[in-house]
Amino acid sequence: MRWWDIDPVLELEKDLFPEDAWSRGMFWSELAHARGPGATRRYVVAMEGGRIVGYGGLAAQGAASDSGAEAVGDIQTIAVRRDQWGTGLGGELLTELLRAATAFECAEVMLECRVDNIRAQKLYERFGFEPIGFRRGYYQPGNVDALVMRLTTGQPGSGSAPGPTSEEGTEING
């Protein structure tokens, strides 16, 4: 994802998450940490026919080379246009983010998912994420709880992210 993707991403964000959509400033802040040698973020967009049909982002903390602590990835967001649901695009975006987690040498990847978003929970479970707890009232202003899920990737840098990076007609861009 680049700065010129923010406006179309915001349109999709507001359609999919009308109560708790990210702001322009939130995306700008995340992208500020996605470039250069000290990058700690990876944001991608999926394009089809010249339009953005999905996006996702990962934050990494505690790089493996820092102080001996293992790095942890956090899936910040994944979104897919409604007309693309069921096409495997969510899995492609998640695969790309898990590859980024491998590149950041993350030993585990965390995420929060709305408790009422069963479709997303099933996707994450297919990739090996397991529920580990709840965050009460996490999504505001609707006061919706979040299910916290974790994927243990094994050894940092293992290259174990599953699945393909793209499908005919859809292109994943960072």
GROMACS .gro file of C-alpha atoms in nm:
model
  174
    1MET     CA    1   0.000   0.000   0.000
    2ARG     CA    2   0.121   0.347  -0.084
    3TRP     CA    3  -0.010   0.693   0.004
    4TRP     CA    4  -0.211   0.716  -0.319
    5ASP     CA    5  -0.406   0.404  -0.214
    6ILE     CA    6  -0.543   0.568   0.102
    7ASP     CA    7  -0.852   0.734  -0.054
    8PRO     CA    8  -0.984   0.418  -0.225
    9VAL     CA    9  -0.896   0.213   0.084
   10LEU     CA   10  -1.091   0.461   0.301
   11GLU     CA   11  -1.398   0.415   0.079
   12LEU     CA   12  -1.378   0.039   0.125
   13GLU     CA   13  -1.306   0.079   0.497
   14LYS     CA   14  -1.616   0.293   0.550
   15ASP     CA   15  -1.834   0.049   0.356
   16LEU     CA   16  -1.715  -0.257   0.548
   17PHE     CA   17  -1.666  -0.105   0.894
   18PRO     CA   18  -1.911   0.187   0.916
   19GLU     CA   19  -1.908   0.211   1.297
   20ASP     CA   20  -1.537   0.169   1.359
   21ALA     CA   21  -1.361   0.262   1.034
   22TRP     CA   22  -1.002   0.375   1.051
   23SER     CA   23  -0.934   0.741   0.979
   24ARG     CA   24  -0.708   0.881   0.710
   25GLY     CA   25  -0.460   0.973   0.985
   26MET     CA   26  -0.448   0.616   1.112
   27PHE     CA   27  -0.353   0.486   0.767
   28TRP     CA   28  -0.094   0.763   0.720
   29SER     CA   29   0.057   0.679   1.058
   30GLU     CA   30   0.082   0.310   0.973
   31LEU     CA   31   0.235   0.377   0.630
   32ALA     CA   32   0.495   0.605   0.792
   33HIS     CA   33   0.636   0.290   0.956
   34ALA     CA   34   0.622   0.074   0.642
   35ARG     CA   35   0.926   0.195   0.447
   36GLY     CA   36   1.299   0.211   0.497
   37PRO     CA   37   1.551   0.004   0.691
   38GLY     CA   38   1.366   0.041   1.022
   39ALA     CA   39   1.024  -0.056   0.881
   40THR     CA   40   0.795  -0.233   1.128
   41ARG     CA   41   0.481  -0.247   0.913
   42ARG     CA   42   0.369  -0.418   0.594
   43TYR     CA   43   0.052  -0.301   0.419
   44VAL     CA   44  -0.073  -0.454   0.096
   45VAL     CA   45  -0.357  -0.392  -0.147
   46ALA     CA   46  -0.522  -0.635  -0.388
   47MET     CA   47  -0.603  -0.490  -0.729
   48GLU     CA   48  -0.844  -0.621  -0.989
   49GLY     CA   49  -0.928  -0.433  -1.306
   50GLY     CA   50  -0.753  -0.120  -1.179
   51ARG     CA   51  -0.953  -0.101  -0.855
   52ILE     CA   52  -0.865  -0.194  -0.498
   53VAL     CA   53  -1.065  -0.500  -0.395
   54GLY     CA   54  -0.891  -0.572  -0.065
   55TYR     CA   55  -0.615  -0.466   0.170
   56GLY     CA   56  -0.436  -0.580   0.481
   57GLY     CA   57  -0.170  -0.472   0.726
   58LEU     CA   58   0.072  -0.621   0.977
   59ALA     CA   59   0.275  -0.457   1.252
   60ALA     CA   60   0.587  -0.623   1.395
   61GLN     CA   61   0.732  -0.552   1.737
   62GLY     CA   62   1.050  -0.663   1.907
   63ALA     CA   63   1.269  -0.759   1.613
   64ALA     CA   64   1.452  -1.083   1.680
   65SER     CA   65   1.790  -0.904   1.665
   66ASP     CA   66   1.684  -0.663   1.942
   67SER     CA   67   1.771  -0.768   2.299
   68GLY     CA   68   1.718  -1.138   2.222
   69ALA     CA   69   1.339  -1.114   2.252
   70GLU     CA   70   1.128  -1.286   1.989
   71ALA     CA   71   0.940  -1.064   1.748
   72VAL     CA   72   0.560  -1.065   1.753
   73GLY     CA   73   0.343  -0.976   1.456
   74ASP     CA   74  -0.003  -0.825   1.485
   75ILE     CA   75  -0.250  -0.838   1.198
   76GLN     CA   76  -0.384  -0.482   1.209
   77THR     CA   77  -0.651  -0.515   0.941
   78ILE     CA   78  -0.775  -0.730   0.656
   79ALA     CA   79  -1.065  -0.623   0.437
   80VAL     CA   80  -1.217  -0.758   0.116
   81ARG     CA   81  -1.490  -0.600  -0.099
   82ARG     CA   82  -1.824  -0.774  -0.046
   83ASP     CA   83  -1.840  -0.883  -0.410
   84GLN     CA   84  -1.508  -1.064  -0.356
   85TRP     CA   85  -1.617  -1.262  -0.049
   86GLY     CA   86  -1.576  -1.635  -0.100
   87THR     CA   87  -1.312  -1.596  -0.375
   88GLY     CA   88  -1.009  -1.677  -0.157
   89LEU     CA   89  -0.886  -1.317  -0.162
   90GLY     CA   90  -0.890  -1.292   0.219
   91GLY     CA   91  -0.664  -1.597   0.232
   92GLU     CA   92  -0.429  -1.444  -0.025
   93LEU     CA   93  -0.400  -1.124   0.178
   94LEU     CA   94  -0.345  -1.321   0.498
   95THR     CA   95  -0.079  -1.532   0.325
   96GLU     CA   96   0.105  -1.218   0.217
   97LEU     CA   97   0.090  -1.078   0.573
   98LEU     CA   98   0.220  -1.406   0.716
   99ARG     CA   99   0.508  -1.392   0.468
  100ALA     CA  100   0.581  -1.043   0.600
  101ALA     CA  101   0.573  -1.182   0.956
  102THR     CA  102   0.831  -1.440   0.848
  103ALA     CA  103   1.048  -1.165   0.697
  104PHE     CA  104   1.021  -0.973   1.027
  105GLU     CA  105   1.121  -1.300   1.203
  106CYS     CA  106   0.803  -1.312   1.412
  107ALA     CA  107   0.773  -1.619   1.632
  108GLU     CA  108   0.399  -1.560   1.668
  109VAL     CA  109   0.127  -1.353   1.507
  110MET     CA  110  -0.167  -1.207   1.698
  111LEU     CA  111  -0.495  -1.055   1.585
  112GLU     CA  112  -0.831  -0.934   1.711
  113CYS     CA  113  -1.152  -1.025   1.535
  114ARG     CA  114  -1.507  -0.912   1.608
  115VAL     CA  115  -1.688  -1.190   1.794
  116ASP     CA  116  -1.973  -1.160   1.542
  117ASN     CA  117  -1.744  -1.200   1.237
  118ILE     CA  118  -1.764  -1.578   1.197
  119ARG     CA  119  -1.644  -1.568   0.835
  120ALA     CA  120  -1.312  -1.410   0.941
  121GLN     CA  121  -1.274  -1.643   1.239
  122LYS     CA  122  -1.306  -1.947   1.012
  123LEU     CA  123  -1.043  -1.803   0.777
  124TYR     CA  124  -0.799  -1.749   1.062
  125GLU     CA  125  -0.864  -2.097   1.202
  126ARG     CA  126  -0.787  -2.251   0.859
  127PHE     CA  127  -0.447  -2.082   0.880
  128GLY     CA  128  -0.380  -2.224   1.227
  129PHE     CA  129  -0.480  -1.931   1.449
  130GLU     CA  130  -0.625  -2.034   1.784
  131PRO     CA  131  -0.851  -1.830   2.014
  132ILE     CA  132  -0.675  -1.726   2.334
  133GLY     CA  133  -0.908  -1.470   2.492
  134PHE     CA  134  -1.140  -1.174   2.456
  135ARG     CA  135  -1.114  -0.797   2.471
  136ARG     CA  136  -1.443  -0.668   2.609
  137GLY     CA  137  -1.586  -0.364   2.428
  138TYR     CA  138  -1.283  -0.347   2.196
  139TYR     CA  139  -1.467  -0.218   1.889
  140GLN     CA  140  -1.613   0.127   1.949
  141PRO     CA  141  -1.853   0.296   1.937
  142GLY     CA  142  -2.058  -0.026   1.907
  143ASN     CA  143  -1.898  -0.175   2.221
  144VAL     CA  144  -1.845  -0.509   2.040
  145ASP     CA  145  -1.610  -0.764   2.194
  146ALA     CA  146  -1.301  -0.889   2.011
  147LEU     CA  147  -1.183  -1.247   1.998
  148VAL     CA  148  -0.804  -1.254   2.038
  149MET     CA  149  -0.632  -1.519   1.826
  150ARG     CA  150  -0.270  -1.633   1.800
  151LEU     CA  151  -0.064  -1.827   1.548
  152THR     CA  152   0.265  -1.971   1.666
  153THR     CA  153   0.491  -1.975   1.362
  154GLY     CA  154   0.771  -2.182   1.509
  155GLN     CA  155   1.127  -2.070   1.461
  156PRO     CA  156   1.170  -1.709   1.347
  157GLY     CA  157   1.249  -1.688   0.978
  158SER     CA  158   1.119  -2.041   0.910
  159GLY     CA  159   0.948  -1.936   0.585
  160SER     CA  160   0.639  -2.134   0.681
  161ALA     CA  161   0.369  -1.900   0.551
  162PRO     CA  162   0.122  -2.112   0.350
  163GLY     CA  163  -0.050  -2.058   0.019
  164PRO     CA  164  -0.005  -1.864  -0.303
  165THR     CA  165   0.050  -1.488  -0.331
  166SER     CA  166  -0.190  -1.421  -0.615
  167GLU     CA  167  -0.465  -1.562  -0.827
  168GLU     CA  168  -0.546  -1.499  -1.192
  169GLY     CA  169  -0.693  -1.151  -1.229
  170THR     CA  170  -0.594  -1.032  -0.881
  171GLU     CA  171  -0.264  -0.869  -0.800
  172ILE     CA  172  -0.129  -0.814  -0.448
  173ASN     CA  173   0.084  -0.499  -0.415
  174GLY     CA  174   0.278  -0.365  -0.118
   0.00000   0.00000   0.00000
